[in-house]
Short mmCIF file of C-alpha atoms in Angstrom, two decimals:
data_model
loop_
_atom_site.label_atom_id
_atom_site.label_comp_id
_atom_site.label_asym_id
_atom_site.label_seq_id
_atom_site.Cartn_x
_atom_site.Cartn_y
_atom_site.Cartn_z
CA UNK A 17 120.14 121.48 35.16
CA UNK A 18 122.26 119.06 37.18
CA UNK A 19 121.20 115.71 38.46
CA UNK A 20 122.98 114.04 41.38
CA UNK A 21 122.47 110.40 42.26
CA UNK A 22 123.91 108.92 45.48
CA UNK A 23 124.57 105.31 46.18
CA UNK A 24 126.48 103.17 48.66
CA UNK A 25 124.55 103.65 51.91
CA UNK A 26 123.60 100.82 54.12
CA UNK A 27 123.85 99.21 57.55
CA UNK A 28 127.26 98.71 59.14
CA UNK A 29 128.57 97.91 62.62
CA UNK A 30 130.50 100.51 64.61
CA UNK A 31 134.10 100.55 63.54
CA UNK A 32 133.20 99.50 59.99
CA UNK A 33 133.48 101.29 56.66
CA UNK A 34 131.24 102.39 53.79
CA UNK A 35 131.91 104.25 50.61
CA UNK A 36 129.29 106.64 49.21
CA UNK A 37 129.24 107.66 45.54
CA UNK A 38 127.53 110.64 43.89
CA UNK A 39 127.34 110.66 40.17
CA UNK A 40 126.57 113.98 38.45
CA UNK A 41 124.98 114.42 35.06
CA UNK A 42 123.57 117.26 33.04
CA UNK A 43 125.15 120.74 32.99
CA UNK A 44 128.05 119.72 35.09
CA UNK A 45 130.29 122.43 33.70
CA UNK A 46 128.33 124.86 35.91
CA UNK A 47 129.45 123.06 39.10
CA UNK A 48 132.22 124.76 41.01
CA UNK A 49 132.40 122.44 44.02
CA UNK A 50 130.69 119.39 45.42
CA UNK A 51 130.23 117.94 48.84
CA UNK A 52 128.40 115.75 51.28
CA UNK A 53 125.90 116.78 53.92
CA UNK A 54 124.10 114.60 56.46
CA UNK A 55 120.95 114.90 58.40
CA UNK A 56 120.16 112.84 61.46
CA UNK A 57 116.62 112.53 62.84
CA UNK A 58 115.62 115.65 64.67
CA UNK A 59 118.78 117.48 63.72
CA UNK A 60 119.71 120.11 61.15
CA UNK A 61 121.45 119.17 57.97
CA UNK A 62 125.20 119.62 58.37
CA UNK A 63 128.17 119.80 55.99
CA UNK A 64 130.40 116.76 56.33
CA UNK A 65 133.00 117.33 53.55
CA UNK A 66 133.53 119.31 50.41
CA UNK A 67 135.83 119.27 47.47
CA UNK A 68 136.60 121.93 44.86
CA UNK A 69 137.04 121.37 41.14
CA UNK A 70 140.73 121.52 41.79
CA UNK A 71 140.52 118.74 44.32
CA UNK A 72 140.97 120.64 47.51
CA UNK A 73 139.09 118.88 50.31
CA UNK A 74 137.64 120.21 53.52
CA UNK A 75 136.01 118.36 56.42
CA UNK A 76 133.92 118.91 59.48
CA UNK A 77 135.83 118.44 62.66
CA UNK A 78 133.63 115.50 63.60
CA UNK A 79 134.83 113.42 60.68
CA UNK A 80 138.45 114.55 60.25
CA UNK A 81 140.77 111.57 60.15
CA UNK A 82 137.95 109.15 59.47
CA UNK A 83 136.33 110.30 56.27
CA UNK A 84 137.94 111.05 52.97
CA UNK A 85 136.29 112.85 50.04
CA UNK A 86 137.62 112.39 46.56
CA UNK A 87 136.56 112.89 42.97
CA UNK A 88 136.91 111.17 39.64
CA UNK A 89 136.47 113.88 36.97
CA UNK A 90 136.38 111.31 34.16
CA UNK A 91 133.33 109.71 35.75
CA UNK A 92 131.77 112.97 37.04
CA UNK A 93 131.55 111.27 40.44
CA UNK A 94 132.61 112.08 43.94
CA UNK A 95 133.12 109.68 46.76
CA UNK A 96 133.00 109.67 50.49
CA UNK A 97 135.11 106.98 52.15
CA UNK A 98 133.91 106.53 55.69
CA UNK A 99 136.11 104.59 58.06
CA UNK A 100 135.84 103.94 61.83
CA UNK A 101 132.13 104.64 61.69
CA UNK A 102 130.33 105.52 64.92
CA UNK A 103 126.66 105.26 65.76
CA UNK A 104 126.53 109.06 65.76
CA UNK A 105 127.33 108.98 62.03
CA UNK A 106 123.87 107.47 61.42
CA UNK A 107 122.05 109.84 59.06
CA UNK A 108 120.74 110.41 55.56
CA UNK A 109 123.69 111.50 53.51
CA UNK A 110 123.13 113.99 50.68
CA UNK A 111 125.32 115.03 47.83
CA UNK A 112 125.36 118.70 46.94
CA UNK A 113 126.71 120.59 43.93
CA UNK A 114 127.40 124.32 44.05
CA UNK A 115 126.62 125.91 40.75
CA UNK A 116 127.19 129.47 39.55
CA UNK A 117 123.66 130.55 40.29
CA UNK A 118 122.09 127.71 42.21
CA UNK A 119 122.77 124.64 44.16
CA UNK A 120 121.77 121.01 43.45
CA UNK A 121 120.87 118.15 45.78
CA UNK A 122 120.76 114.42 45.39
CA UNK A 123 117.92 112.34 46.90
CA UNK A 124 120.00 111.06 49.83
CA UNK A 125 121.15 107.65 50.95
CA UNK A 126 120.70 106.24 54.40
CA UNK A 127 123.72 105.29 56.50
CA UNK A 128 123.00 103.34 59.72
CA UNK A 129 125.76 102.45 62.14
CA UNK A 130 124.84 99.93 64.81
CA UNK A 131 126.64 99.80 68.20
#
């Protein structure tokens, strides 16, 4: 089993920045890649960014140039640096780990961007 715990959400004004963290514990050797999803009220959960064990990142078009995903293997933690935040970035952000046979989710952290 893998446990994922997110932190770093909060309320910020448009144009501001936040950094989310996701700490992994348990059978982390089974995780091939990790990423961040978000779900706004009334909308489907969407992939925001992902990063492989080798450190290769990928981003949704809506956040390219504003968000940066990174990982610290020594701390078993991934981060999502969010800059130039917009009200449409408001959502619950979830950390996800892709394992060999199953996926794991964190509990989510709320990000609210005021206009």
